[in-house]
Short mmCIF file of C-alpha atoms in Angstrom, two decimals:
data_model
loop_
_atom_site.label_atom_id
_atom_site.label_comp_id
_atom_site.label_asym_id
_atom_site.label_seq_id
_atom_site.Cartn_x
_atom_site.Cartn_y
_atom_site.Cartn_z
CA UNK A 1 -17.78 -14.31 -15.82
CA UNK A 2 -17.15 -17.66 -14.39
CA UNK A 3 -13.78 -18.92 -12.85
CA UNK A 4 -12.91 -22.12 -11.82
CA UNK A 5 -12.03 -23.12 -7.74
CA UNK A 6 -9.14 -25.06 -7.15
CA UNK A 7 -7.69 -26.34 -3.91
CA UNK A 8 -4.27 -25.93 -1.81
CA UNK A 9 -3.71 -29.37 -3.42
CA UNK A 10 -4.08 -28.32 -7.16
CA UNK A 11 -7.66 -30.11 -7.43
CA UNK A 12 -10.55 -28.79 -8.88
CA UNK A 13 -12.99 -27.48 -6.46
CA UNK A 14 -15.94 -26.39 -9.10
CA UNK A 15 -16.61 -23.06 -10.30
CA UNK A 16 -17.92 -19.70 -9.34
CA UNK A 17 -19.42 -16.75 -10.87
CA UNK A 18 -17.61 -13.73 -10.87
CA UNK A 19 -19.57 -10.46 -10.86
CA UNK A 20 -18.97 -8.20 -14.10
CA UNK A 21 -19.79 -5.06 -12.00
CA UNK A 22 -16.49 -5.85 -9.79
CA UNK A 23 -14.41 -7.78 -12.33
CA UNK A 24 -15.54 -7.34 -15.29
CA UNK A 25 -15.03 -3.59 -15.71
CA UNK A 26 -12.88 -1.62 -18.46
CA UNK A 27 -9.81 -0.57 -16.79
CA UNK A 28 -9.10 2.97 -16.00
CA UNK A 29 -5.61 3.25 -15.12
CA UNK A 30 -6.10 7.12 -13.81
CA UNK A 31 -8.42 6.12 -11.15
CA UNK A 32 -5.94 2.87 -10.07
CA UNK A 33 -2.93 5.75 -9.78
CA UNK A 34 -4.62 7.80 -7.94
CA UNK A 35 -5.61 5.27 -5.61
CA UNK A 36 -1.81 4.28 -5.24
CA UNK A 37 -1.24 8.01 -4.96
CA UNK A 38 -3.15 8.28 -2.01
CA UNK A 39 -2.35 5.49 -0.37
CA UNK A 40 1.40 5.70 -0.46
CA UNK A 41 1.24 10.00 0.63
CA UNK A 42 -1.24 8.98 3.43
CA UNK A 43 1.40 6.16 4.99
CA UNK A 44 3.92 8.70 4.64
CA UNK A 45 5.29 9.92 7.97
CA UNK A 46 5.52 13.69 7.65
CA UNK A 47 8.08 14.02 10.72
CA UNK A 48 11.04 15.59 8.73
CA UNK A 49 12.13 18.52 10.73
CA UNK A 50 14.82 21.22 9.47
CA UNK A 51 15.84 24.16 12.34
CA UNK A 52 15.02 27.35 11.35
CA UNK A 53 16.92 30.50 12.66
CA UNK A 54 14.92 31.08 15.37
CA UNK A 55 15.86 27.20 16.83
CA UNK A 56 19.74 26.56 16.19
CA UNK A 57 21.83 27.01 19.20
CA UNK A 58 24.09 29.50 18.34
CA UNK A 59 24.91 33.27 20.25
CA UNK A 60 22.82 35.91 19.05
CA UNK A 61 25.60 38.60 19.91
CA UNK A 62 26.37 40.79 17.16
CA UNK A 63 28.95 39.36 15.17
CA UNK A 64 30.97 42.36 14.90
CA UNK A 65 30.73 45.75 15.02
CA UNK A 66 28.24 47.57 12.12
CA UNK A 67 30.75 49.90 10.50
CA UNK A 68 35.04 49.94 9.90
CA UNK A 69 35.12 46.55 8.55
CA UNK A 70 34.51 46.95 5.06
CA UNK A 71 31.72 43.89 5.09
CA UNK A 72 28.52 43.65 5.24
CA UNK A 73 26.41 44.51 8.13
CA UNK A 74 25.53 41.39 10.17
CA UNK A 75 23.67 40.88 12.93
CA UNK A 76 23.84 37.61 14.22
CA UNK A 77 24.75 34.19 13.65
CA UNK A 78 22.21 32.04 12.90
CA UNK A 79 20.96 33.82 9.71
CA UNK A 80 21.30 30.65 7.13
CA UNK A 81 24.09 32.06 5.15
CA UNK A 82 26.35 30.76 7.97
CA UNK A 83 27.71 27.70 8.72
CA UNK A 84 25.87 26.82 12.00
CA UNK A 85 23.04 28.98 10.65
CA UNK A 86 19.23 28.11 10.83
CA UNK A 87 17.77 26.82 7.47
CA UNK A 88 16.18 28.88 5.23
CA UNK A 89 12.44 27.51 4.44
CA UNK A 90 13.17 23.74 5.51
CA UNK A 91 10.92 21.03 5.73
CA UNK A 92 8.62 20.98 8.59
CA UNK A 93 6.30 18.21 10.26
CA UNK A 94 3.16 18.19 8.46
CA UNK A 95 0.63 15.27 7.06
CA UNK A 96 1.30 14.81 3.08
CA UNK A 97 -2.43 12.94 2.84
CA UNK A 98 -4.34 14.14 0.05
CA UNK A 99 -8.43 14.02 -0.25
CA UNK A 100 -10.02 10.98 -2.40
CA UNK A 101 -13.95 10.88 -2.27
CA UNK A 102 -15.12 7.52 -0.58
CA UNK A 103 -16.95 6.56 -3.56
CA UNK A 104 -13.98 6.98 -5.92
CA UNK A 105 -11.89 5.27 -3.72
CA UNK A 106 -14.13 2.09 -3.70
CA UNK A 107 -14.62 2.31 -7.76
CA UNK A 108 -10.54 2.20 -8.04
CA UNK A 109 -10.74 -1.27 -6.22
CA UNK A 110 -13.10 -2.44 -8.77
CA UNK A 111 -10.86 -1.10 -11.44
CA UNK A 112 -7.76 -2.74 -9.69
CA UNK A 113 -9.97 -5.88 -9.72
CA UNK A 114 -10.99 -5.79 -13.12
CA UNK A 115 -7.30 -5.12 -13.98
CA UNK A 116 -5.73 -8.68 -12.63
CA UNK A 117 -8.86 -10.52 -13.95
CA UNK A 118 -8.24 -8.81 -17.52
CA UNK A 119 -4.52 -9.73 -16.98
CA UNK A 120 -5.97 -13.66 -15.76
CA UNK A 121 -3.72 -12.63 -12.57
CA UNK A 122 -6.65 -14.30 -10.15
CA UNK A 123 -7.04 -17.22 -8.76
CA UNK A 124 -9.92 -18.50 -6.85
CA UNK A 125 -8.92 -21.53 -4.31
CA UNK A 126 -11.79 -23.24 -1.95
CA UNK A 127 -10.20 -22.10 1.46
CA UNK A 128 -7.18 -20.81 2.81
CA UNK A 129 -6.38 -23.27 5.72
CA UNK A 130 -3.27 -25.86 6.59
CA UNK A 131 -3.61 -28.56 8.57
CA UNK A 132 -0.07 -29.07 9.57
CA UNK A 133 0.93 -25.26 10.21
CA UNK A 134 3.98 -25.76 8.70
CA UNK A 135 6.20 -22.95 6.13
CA UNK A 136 7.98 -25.90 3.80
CA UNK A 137 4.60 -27.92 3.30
CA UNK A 138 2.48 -24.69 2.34
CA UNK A 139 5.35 -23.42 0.27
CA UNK A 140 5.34 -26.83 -1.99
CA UNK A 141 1.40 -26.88 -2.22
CA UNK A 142 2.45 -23.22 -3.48
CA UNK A 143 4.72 -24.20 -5.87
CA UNK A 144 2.19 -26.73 -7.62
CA UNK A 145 -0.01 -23.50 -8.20
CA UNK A 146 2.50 -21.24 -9.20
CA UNK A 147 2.69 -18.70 -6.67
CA UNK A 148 5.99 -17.75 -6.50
CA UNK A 149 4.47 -13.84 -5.96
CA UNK A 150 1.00 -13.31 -4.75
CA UNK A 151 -1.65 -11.57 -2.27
CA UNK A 152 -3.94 -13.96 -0.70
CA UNK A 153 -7.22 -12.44 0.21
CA UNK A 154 -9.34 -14.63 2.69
CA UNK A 155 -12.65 -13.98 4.23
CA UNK A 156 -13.43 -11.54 7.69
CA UNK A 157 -10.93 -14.17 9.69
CA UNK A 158 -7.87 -15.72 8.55
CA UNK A 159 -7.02 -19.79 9.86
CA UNK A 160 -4.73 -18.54 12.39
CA UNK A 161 -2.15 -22.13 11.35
CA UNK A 162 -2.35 -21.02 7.44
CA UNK A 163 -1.40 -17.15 8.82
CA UNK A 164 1.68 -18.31 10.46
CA UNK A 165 2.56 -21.22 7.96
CA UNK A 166 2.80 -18.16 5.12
CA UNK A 167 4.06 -15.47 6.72
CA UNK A 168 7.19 -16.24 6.10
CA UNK A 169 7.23 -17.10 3.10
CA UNK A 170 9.08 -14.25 0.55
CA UNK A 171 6.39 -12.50 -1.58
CA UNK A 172 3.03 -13.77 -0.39
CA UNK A 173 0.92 -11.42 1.57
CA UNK A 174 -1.82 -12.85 3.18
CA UNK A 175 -4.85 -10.43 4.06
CA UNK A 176 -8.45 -10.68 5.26
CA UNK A 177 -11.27 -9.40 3.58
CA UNK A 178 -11.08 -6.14 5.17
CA UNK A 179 -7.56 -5.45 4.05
CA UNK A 180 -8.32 -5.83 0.88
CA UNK A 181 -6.58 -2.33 -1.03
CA UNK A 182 -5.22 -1.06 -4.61
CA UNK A 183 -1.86 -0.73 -3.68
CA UNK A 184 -1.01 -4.34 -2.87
CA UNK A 185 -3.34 -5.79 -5.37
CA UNK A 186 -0.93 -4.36 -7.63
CA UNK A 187 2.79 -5.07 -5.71
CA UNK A 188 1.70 -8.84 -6.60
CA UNK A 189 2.07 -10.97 -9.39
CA UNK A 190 -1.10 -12.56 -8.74
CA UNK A 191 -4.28 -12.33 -6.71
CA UNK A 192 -5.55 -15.24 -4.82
CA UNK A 193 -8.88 -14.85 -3.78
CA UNK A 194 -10.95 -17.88 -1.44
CA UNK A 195 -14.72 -18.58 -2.25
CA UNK A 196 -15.58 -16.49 1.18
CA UNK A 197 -13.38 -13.22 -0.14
CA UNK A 198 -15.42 -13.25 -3.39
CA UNK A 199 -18.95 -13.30 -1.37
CA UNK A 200 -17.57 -10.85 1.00
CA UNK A 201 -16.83 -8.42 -1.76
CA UNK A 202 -20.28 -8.99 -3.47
CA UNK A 203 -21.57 -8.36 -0.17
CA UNK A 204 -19.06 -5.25 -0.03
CA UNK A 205 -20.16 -3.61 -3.59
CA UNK A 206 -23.93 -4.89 -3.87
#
């Protein structure tokens, strides 16, 4: 499928040829959910902690004595039906990652790909750079584009001016190549890719 190149400036920059196997695909949303699935239960921390009776700092004297009272027989205090007690079965520190094969997980980019191109969410620009380094200047050659929302995916090294000219501007990620990942493809209104991010991912899934 062919797409056409336009520049920071809004100009046309020519076209390029965008490979069916990567963006031409019929969407499967299962695969591109259980990509997002993954990713967001693998960046999860997994360092809730809950004391169980065997860590509270309470006495463990008998409570009172075991018969005369007309209760129940206790022993002591940190059983978790008292206040001060250890918790029953509580969360402990432990990794909530689940297993995806390598192969799916590089189909479910494709998919997430094929998705935004489906969608005409991409955009293919000529290069990612900016000469003066400065937010307000990149944000106006955003705004004749339309990229109010958007990930920018440039090739194995980003311009280190264009990095810091966009990085603080609201929703627009900027990534290299190697960042490239389901999750954020999807968090954005629209994908902006540069000429040396497309050859990079032909490269990636010839």
């Amino acid at each position: 499928m062919k797409a056409e190149v336009t520049s920071l400036e809004s100009g046309t920059a020519g076209d390029i040829e965008l490979a069916d196997a990567i963006f031409g695909l019929e969407v499967r949303n299962d695969l591109i959910h259980r990509m997002v699935r993954y990713q967001t239960l693998k960046r999860m921390a997994g360092t809730h902690h809950a004391q169980d009776r065997s860590e509270v700092a309470v006495t463990g004297k008998k409570m009172y004595k075991q018969k005369g009272t007309g209760g129940a027989r206790h022993g002591d205090k940190s059983a978790p039906q008292f206040r001060g007690g250890g918790k029953a079965f509580g969360p402990k520190p432990r990794s909530h990652a689940i297993d995806m094969p390598k192969k799916v997980r590089a189909l479910a980019l494709r998919h997430a790909l094929s998705s935004k191109a489906k969608a005409g969410e991409i955009i293919v620009i000529d290069k990612a750079t900016s000469t003066e380094g400065k937010t307000a200047a990149l944000k106006a050659q955003f705004a004749k584009l339309s990229l109010v929302n958007a990930l920018i995916i440039d090739g194995a090294e980003l311009e280190p001016t264009f990095a810091r000219a966009a990085r603080n501007i609201p929703n627009i990620d900027v990534l290299p190549i190697q960042g490239i990942n389901v999750y954020d493809i999807l968090r954005r209104k629209k994908l902006v890719l540069t000429r040396a991010a497309v050859a990079a991912l032909e490269a990636r899934f010839k």
